[in-house]
Short mmCIF file of the C-alpha atoms (twelve columns), coordinates in Angstrom:
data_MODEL
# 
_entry.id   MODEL 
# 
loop_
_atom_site.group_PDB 
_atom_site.id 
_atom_site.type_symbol 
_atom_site.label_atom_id 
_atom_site.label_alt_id 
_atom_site.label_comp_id 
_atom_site.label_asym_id 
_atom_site.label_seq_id 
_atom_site.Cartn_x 
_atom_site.Cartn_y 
_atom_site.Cartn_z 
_atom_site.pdbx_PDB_model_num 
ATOM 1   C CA . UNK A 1   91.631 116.617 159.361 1 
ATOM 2   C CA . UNK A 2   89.777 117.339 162.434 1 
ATOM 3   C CA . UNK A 3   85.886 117.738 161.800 1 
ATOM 4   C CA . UNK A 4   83.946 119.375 164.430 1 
ATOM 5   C CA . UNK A 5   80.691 118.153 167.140 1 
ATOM 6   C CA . UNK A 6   78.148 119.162 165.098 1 
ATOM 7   C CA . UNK A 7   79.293 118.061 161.493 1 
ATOM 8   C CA . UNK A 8   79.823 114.288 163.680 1 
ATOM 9   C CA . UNK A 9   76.151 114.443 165.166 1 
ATOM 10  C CA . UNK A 10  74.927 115.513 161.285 1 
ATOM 11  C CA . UNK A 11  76.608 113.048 159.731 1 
ATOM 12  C CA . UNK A 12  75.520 110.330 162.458 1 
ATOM 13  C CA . UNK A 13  72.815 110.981 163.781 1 
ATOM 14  C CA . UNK A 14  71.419 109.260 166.973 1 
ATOM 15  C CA . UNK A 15  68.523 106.618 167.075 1 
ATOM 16  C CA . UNK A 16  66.347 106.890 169.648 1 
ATOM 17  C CA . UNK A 17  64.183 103.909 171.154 1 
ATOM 18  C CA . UNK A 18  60.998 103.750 172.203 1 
ATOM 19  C CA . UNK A 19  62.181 102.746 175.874 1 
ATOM 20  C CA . UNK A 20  64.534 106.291 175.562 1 
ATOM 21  C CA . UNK A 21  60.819 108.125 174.171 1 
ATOM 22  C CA . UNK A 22  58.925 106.696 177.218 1 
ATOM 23  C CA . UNK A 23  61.676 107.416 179.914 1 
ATOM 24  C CA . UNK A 24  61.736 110.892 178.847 1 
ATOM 25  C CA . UNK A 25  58.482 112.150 178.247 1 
ATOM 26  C CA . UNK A 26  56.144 113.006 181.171 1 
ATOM 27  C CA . UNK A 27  52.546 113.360 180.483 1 
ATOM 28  C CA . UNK A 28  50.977 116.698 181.564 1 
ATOM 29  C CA . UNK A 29  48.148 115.043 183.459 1 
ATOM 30  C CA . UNK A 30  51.088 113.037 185.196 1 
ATOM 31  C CA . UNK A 31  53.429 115.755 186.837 1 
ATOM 32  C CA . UNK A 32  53.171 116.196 190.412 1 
ATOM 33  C CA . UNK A 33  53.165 119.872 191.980 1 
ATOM 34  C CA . UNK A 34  56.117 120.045 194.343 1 
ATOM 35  C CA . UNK A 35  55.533 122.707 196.795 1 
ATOM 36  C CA . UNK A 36  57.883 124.352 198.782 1 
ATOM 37  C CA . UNK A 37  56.505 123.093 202.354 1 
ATOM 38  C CA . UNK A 38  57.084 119.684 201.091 1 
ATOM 39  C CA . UNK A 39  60.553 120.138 199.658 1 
ATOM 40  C CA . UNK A 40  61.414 121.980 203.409 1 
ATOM 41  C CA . UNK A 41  59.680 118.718 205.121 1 
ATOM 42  C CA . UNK A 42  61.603 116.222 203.044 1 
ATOM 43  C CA . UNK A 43  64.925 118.148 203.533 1 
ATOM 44  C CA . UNK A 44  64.223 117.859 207.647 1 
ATOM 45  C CA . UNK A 45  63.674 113.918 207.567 1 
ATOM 46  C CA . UNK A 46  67.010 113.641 205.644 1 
ATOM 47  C CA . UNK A 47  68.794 115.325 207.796 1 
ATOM 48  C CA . UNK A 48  67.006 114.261 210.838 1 
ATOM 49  C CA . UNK A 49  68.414 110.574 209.617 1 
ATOM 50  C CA . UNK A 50  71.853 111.399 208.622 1 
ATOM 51  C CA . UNK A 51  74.120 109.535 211.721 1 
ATOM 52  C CA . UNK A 52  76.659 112.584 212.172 1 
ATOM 53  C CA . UNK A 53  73.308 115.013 213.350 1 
ATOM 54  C CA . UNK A 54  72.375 112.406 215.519 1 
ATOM 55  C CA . UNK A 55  75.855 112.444 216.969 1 
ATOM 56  C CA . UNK A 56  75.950 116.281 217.565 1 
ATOM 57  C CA . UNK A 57  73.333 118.382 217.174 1 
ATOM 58  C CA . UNK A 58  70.406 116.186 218.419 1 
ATOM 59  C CA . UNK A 59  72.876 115.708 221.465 1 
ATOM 60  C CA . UNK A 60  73.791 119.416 221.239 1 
ATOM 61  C CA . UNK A 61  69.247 120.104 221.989 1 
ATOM 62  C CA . UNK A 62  69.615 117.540 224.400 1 
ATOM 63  C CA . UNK A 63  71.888 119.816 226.058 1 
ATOM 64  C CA . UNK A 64  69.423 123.095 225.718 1 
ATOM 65  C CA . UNK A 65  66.957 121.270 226.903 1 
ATOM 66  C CA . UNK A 66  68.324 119.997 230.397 1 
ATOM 67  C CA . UNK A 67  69.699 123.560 231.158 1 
ATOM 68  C CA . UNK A 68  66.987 125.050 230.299 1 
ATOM 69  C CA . UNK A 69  65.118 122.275 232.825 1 
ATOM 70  C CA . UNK A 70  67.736 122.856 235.335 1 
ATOM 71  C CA . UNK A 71  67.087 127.040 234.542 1 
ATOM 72  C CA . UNK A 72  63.156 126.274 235.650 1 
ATOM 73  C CA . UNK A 73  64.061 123.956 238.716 1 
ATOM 74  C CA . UNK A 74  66.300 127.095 240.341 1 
ATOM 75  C CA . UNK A 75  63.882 129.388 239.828 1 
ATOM 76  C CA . UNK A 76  60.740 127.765 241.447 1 
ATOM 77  C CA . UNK A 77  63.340 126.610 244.373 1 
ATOM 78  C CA . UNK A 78  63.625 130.118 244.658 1 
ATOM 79  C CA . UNK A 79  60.086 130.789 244.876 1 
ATOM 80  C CA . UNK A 80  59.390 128.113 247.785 1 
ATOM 81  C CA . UNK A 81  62.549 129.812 249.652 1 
ATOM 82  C CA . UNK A 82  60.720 133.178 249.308 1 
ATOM 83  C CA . UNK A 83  57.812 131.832 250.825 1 
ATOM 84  C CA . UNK A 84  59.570 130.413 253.595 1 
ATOM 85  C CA . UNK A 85  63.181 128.510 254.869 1 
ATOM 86  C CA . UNK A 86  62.772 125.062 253.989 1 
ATOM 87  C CA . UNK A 87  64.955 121.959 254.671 1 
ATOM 88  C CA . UNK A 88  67.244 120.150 251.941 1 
ATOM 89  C CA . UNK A 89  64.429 117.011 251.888 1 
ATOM 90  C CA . UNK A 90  61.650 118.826 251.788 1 
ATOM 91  C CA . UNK A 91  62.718 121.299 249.145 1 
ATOM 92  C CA . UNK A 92  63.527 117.789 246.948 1 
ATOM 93  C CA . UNK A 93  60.124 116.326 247.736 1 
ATOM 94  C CA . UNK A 94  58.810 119.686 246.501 1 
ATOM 95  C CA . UNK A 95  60.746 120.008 243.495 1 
ATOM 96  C CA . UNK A 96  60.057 116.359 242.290 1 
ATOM 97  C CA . UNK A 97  56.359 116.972 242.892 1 
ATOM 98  C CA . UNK A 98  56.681 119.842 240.224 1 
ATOM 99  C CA . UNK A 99  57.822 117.309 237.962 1 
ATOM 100 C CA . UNK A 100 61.281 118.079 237.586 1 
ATOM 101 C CA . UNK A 101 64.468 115.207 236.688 1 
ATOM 102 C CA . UNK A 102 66.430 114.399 239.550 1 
ATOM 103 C CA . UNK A 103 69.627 115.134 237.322 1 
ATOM 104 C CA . UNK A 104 67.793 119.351 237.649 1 
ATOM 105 C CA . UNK A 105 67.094 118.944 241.059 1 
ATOM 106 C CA . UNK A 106 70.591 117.506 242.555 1 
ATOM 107 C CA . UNK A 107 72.386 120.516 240.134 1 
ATOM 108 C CA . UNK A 108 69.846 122.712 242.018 1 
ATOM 109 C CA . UNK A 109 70.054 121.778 245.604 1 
ATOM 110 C CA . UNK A 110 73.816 121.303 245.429 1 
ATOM 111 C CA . UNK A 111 74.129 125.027 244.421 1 
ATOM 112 C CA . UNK A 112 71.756 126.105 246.950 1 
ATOM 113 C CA . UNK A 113 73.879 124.596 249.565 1 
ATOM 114 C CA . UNK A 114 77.099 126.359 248.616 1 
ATOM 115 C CA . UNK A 115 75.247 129.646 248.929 1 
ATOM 116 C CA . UNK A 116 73.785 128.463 252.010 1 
ATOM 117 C CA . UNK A 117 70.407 128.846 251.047 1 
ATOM 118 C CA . UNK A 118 69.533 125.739 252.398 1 
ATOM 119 C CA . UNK A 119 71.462 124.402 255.881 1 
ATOM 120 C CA . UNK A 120 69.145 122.205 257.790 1 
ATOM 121 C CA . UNK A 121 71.392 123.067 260.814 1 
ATOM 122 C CA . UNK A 122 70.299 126.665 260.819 1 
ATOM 123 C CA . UNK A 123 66.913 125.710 259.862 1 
ATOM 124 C CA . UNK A 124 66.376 123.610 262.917 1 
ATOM 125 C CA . UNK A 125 67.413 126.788 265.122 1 
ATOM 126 C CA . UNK A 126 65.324 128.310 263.653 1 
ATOM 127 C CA . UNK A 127 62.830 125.367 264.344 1 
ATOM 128 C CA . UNK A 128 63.723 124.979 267.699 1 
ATOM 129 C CA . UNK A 129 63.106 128.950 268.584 1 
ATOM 130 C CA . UNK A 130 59.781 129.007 267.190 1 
ATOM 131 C CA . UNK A 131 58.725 125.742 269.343 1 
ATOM 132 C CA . UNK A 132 60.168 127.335 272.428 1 
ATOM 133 C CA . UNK A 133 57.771 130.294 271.567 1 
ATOM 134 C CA . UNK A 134 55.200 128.321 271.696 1 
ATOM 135 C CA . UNK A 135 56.150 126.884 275.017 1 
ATOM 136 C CA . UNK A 136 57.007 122.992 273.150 1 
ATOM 137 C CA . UNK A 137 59.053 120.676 275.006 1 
ATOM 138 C CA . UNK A 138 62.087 118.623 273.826 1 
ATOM 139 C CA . UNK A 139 59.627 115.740 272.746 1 
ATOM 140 C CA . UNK A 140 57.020 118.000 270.569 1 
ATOM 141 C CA . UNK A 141 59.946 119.855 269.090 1 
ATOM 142 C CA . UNK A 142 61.848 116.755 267.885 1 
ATOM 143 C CA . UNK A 143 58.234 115.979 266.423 1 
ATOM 144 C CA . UNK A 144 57.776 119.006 264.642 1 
ATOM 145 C CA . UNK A 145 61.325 119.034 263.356 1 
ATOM 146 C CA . UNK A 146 60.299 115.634 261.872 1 
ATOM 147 C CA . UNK A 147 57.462 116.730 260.135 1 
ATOM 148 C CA . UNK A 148 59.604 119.510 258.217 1 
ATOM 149 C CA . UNK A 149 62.133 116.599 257.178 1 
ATOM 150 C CA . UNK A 150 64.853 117.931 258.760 1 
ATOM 151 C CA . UNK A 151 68.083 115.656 258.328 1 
ATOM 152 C CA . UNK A 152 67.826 113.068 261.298 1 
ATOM 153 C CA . UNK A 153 71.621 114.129 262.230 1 
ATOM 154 C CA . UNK A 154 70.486 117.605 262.289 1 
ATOM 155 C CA . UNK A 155 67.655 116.860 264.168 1 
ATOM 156 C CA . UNK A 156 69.635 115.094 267.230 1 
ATOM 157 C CA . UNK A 157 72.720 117.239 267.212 1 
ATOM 158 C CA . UNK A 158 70.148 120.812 267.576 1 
ATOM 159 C CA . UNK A 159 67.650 119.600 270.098 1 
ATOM 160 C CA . UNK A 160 70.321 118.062 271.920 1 
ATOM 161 C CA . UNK A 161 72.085 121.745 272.349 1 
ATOM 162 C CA . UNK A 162 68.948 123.215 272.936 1 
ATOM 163 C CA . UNK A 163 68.174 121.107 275.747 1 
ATOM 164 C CA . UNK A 164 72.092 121.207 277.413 1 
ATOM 165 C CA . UNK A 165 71.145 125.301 276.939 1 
ATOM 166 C CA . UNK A 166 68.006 124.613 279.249 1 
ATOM 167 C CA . UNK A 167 65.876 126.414 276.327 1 
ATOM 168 C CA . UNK A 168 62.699 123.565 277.079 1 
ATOM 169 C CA . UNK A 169 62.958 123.836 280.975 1 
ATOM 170 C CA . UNK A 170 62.600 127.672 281.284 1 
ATOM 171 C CA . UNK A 171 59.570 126.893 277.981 1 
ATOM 172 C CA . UNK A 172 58.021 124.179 281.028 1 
ATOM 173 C CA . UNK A 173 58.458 126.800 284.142 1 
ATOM 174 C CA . UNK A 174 57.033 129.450 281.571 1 
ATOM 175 C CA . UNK A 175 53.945 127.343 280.874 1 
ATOM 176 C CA . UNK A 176 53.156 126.545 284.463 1 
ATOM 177 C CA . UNK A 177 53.182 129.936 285.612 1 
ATOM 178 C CA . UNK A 178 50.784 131.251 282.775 1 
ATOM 179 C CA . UNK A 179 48.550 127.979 284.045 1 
ATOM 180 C CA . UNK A 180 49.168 128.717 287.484 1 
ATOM 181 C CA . UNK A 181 47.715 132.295 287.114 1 
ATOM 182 C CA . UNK A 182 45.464 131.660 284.797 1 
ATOM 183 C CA . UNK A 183 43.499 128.710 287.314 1 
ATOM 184 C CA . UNK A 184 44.059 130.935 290.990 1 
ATOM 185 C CA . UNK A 185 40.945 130.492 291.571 1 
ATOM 186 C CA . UNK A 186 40.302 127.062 290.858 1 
ATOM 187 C CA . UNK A 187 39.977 123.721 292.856 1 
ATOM 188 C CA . UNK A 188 43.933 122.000 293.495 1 
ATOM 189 C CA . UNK A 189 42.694 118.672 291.882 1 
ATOM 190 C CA . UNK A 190 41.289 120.904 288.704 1 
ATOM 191 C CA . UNK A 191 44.521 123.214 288.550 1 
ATOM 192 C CA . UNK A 192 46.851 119.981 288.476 1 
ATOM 193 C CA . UNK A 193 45.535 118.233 285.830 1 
ATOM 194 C CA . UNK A 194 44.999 121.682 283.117 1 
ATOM 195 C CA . UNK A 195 48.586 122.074 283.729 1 
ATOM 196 C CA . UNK A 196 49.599 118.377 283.408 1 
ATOM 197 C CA . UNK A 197 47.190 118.254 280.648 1 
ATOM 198 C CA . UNK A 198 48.897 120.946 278.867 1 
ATOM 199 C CA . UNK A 199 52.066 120.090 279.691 1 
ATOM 200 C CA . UNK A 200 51.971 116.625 278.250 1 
ATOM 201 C CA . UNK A 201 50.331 118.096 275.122 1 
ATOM 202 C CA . UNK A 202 53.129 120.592 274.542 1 
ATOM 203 C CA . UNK A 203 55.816 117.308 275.043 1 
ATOM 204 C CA . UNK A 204 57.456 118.172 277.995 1 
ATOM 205 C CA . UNK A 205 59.471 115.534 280.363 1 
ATOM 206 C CA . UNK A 206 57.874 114.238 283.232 1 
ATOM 207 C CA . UNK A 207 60.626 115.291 285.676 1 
ATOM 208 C CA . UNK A 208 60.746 119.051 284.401 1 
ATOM 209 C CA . UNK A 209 56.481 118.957 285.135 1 
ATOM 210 C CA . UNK A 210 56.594 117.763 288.308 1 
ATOM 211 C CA . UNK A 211 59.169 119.931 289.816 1 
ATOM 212 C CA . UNK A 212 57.622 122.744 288.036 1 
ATOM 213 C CA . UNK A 213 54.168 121.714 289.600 1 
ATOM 214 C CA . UNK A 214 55.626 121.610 293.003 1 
ATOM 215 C CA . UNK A 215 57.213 124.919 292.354 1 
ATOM 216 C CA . UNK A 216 54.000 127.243 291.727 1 
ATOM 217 C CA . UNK A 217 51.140 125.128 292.566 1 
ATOM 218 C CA . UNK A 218 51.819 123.774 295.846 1 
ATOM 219 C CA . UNK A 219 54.382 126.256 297.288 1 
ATOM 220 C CA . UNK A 220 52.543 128.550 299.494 1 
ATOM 221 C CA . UNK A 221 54.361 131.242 297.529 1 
ATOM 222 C CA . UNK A 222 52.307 130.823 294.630 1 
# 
């Protein structure tokens, strides 16, 4: 005849220990508040250590976090290109001065070139008109291109053109007649060296000066 839970548990009842008494009683003065910032703090570190987060979503951040560096590095390229056409080594120096990864930068400056945003071959045209505005010679301009890190290939191939074009001779014969009229009046010795002076300042070849010279400052058709 089956008998039932609670007439087994009457009829036997269970002995408890003093080891089951001590395990299961908790003193008032004993218990621990658990609050619900700690609880939230203890559920981050276990899941900060379980090995399949590590795997994917601290990788996954990882990911945020270089795109979102990569996001910052276009932007202030942008900026300097607002301000004014730079070449492909000097926006990098500029960039890495910021602070930004290399990994950021190369993503950066390899997009800019696609859109041609940056072409060192147009910027040293562009280098190479403004020196002949200012009256430079072949020798200054390769200088100044230089000093703007333009690619050394760049460099060569543009001032080279410029110079088959005959864009520093007319800059020379354009900078001795503004000397020659601006001196008239002055003594031959003084006249020769301001131009020569200036001349040699501005980096133009030897040859180019002295034919110039004997052009307007000794022709008698001054």
């Amino acid at each position: 005849m089956p008998i039932s839970v609670e007439s087994f548990l009457r009829d036997h009842p269970v002995e408890r220990t003093e080891e089951d008494d001590e395990s299961n009683s908790v003193k008032p003065h004993t218990r621990k508040k658990i609050s619900h910032k700690s609880v939230l703090l203890s559920a981050k570190n276990n899941i900060k250590n379980m090995p399949y987060v590590k795997n994917t979503k601290v990788s996954d951040l990882s990911d945020e976090l270089c795109n979102s560096s990569e996001d910052d590095c276009r932007e202030a390229a942008l900026r300097l290109l607002d301000y004014a056409p730079r070449s492909v080594m000097d926006m990098r120096k500029r960039l890495k001065e910021k602070g930004y990864t290399e990994v950021a930068i190369d993503a950066v400056i390899h997009r800019l070139l696609e859109l041609h945003l940056l072409d060192d071959n147009q910027y040293a045209q562009m280098v190479i008109r403004s020196c002949a505005v200012r009256l430079l010679g072949a020798r200054a301009t390769r200088m100044e291109l230089q000093r703007k890190n333009v690619d050394p290939a760049a460099i060569s191939q543009n001032v080279a053109s410029a110079q088959n074009s005959g864009v520093f001779t007319e800059a020379a014969w354009e900078l001795g007649r503004k000397t020659a009229s601006r001196t008239r009046n002055l003594e031959p010795l003084v006249r020769r060296r301001r131009f020569f002076a200036a001349a040699a300042r501005k980096g133009h070849d030897l040859n180019v000066i002295n034919e110039v010279y004997a052009a307007l400052f000794e022709s008698n058709n001054e």
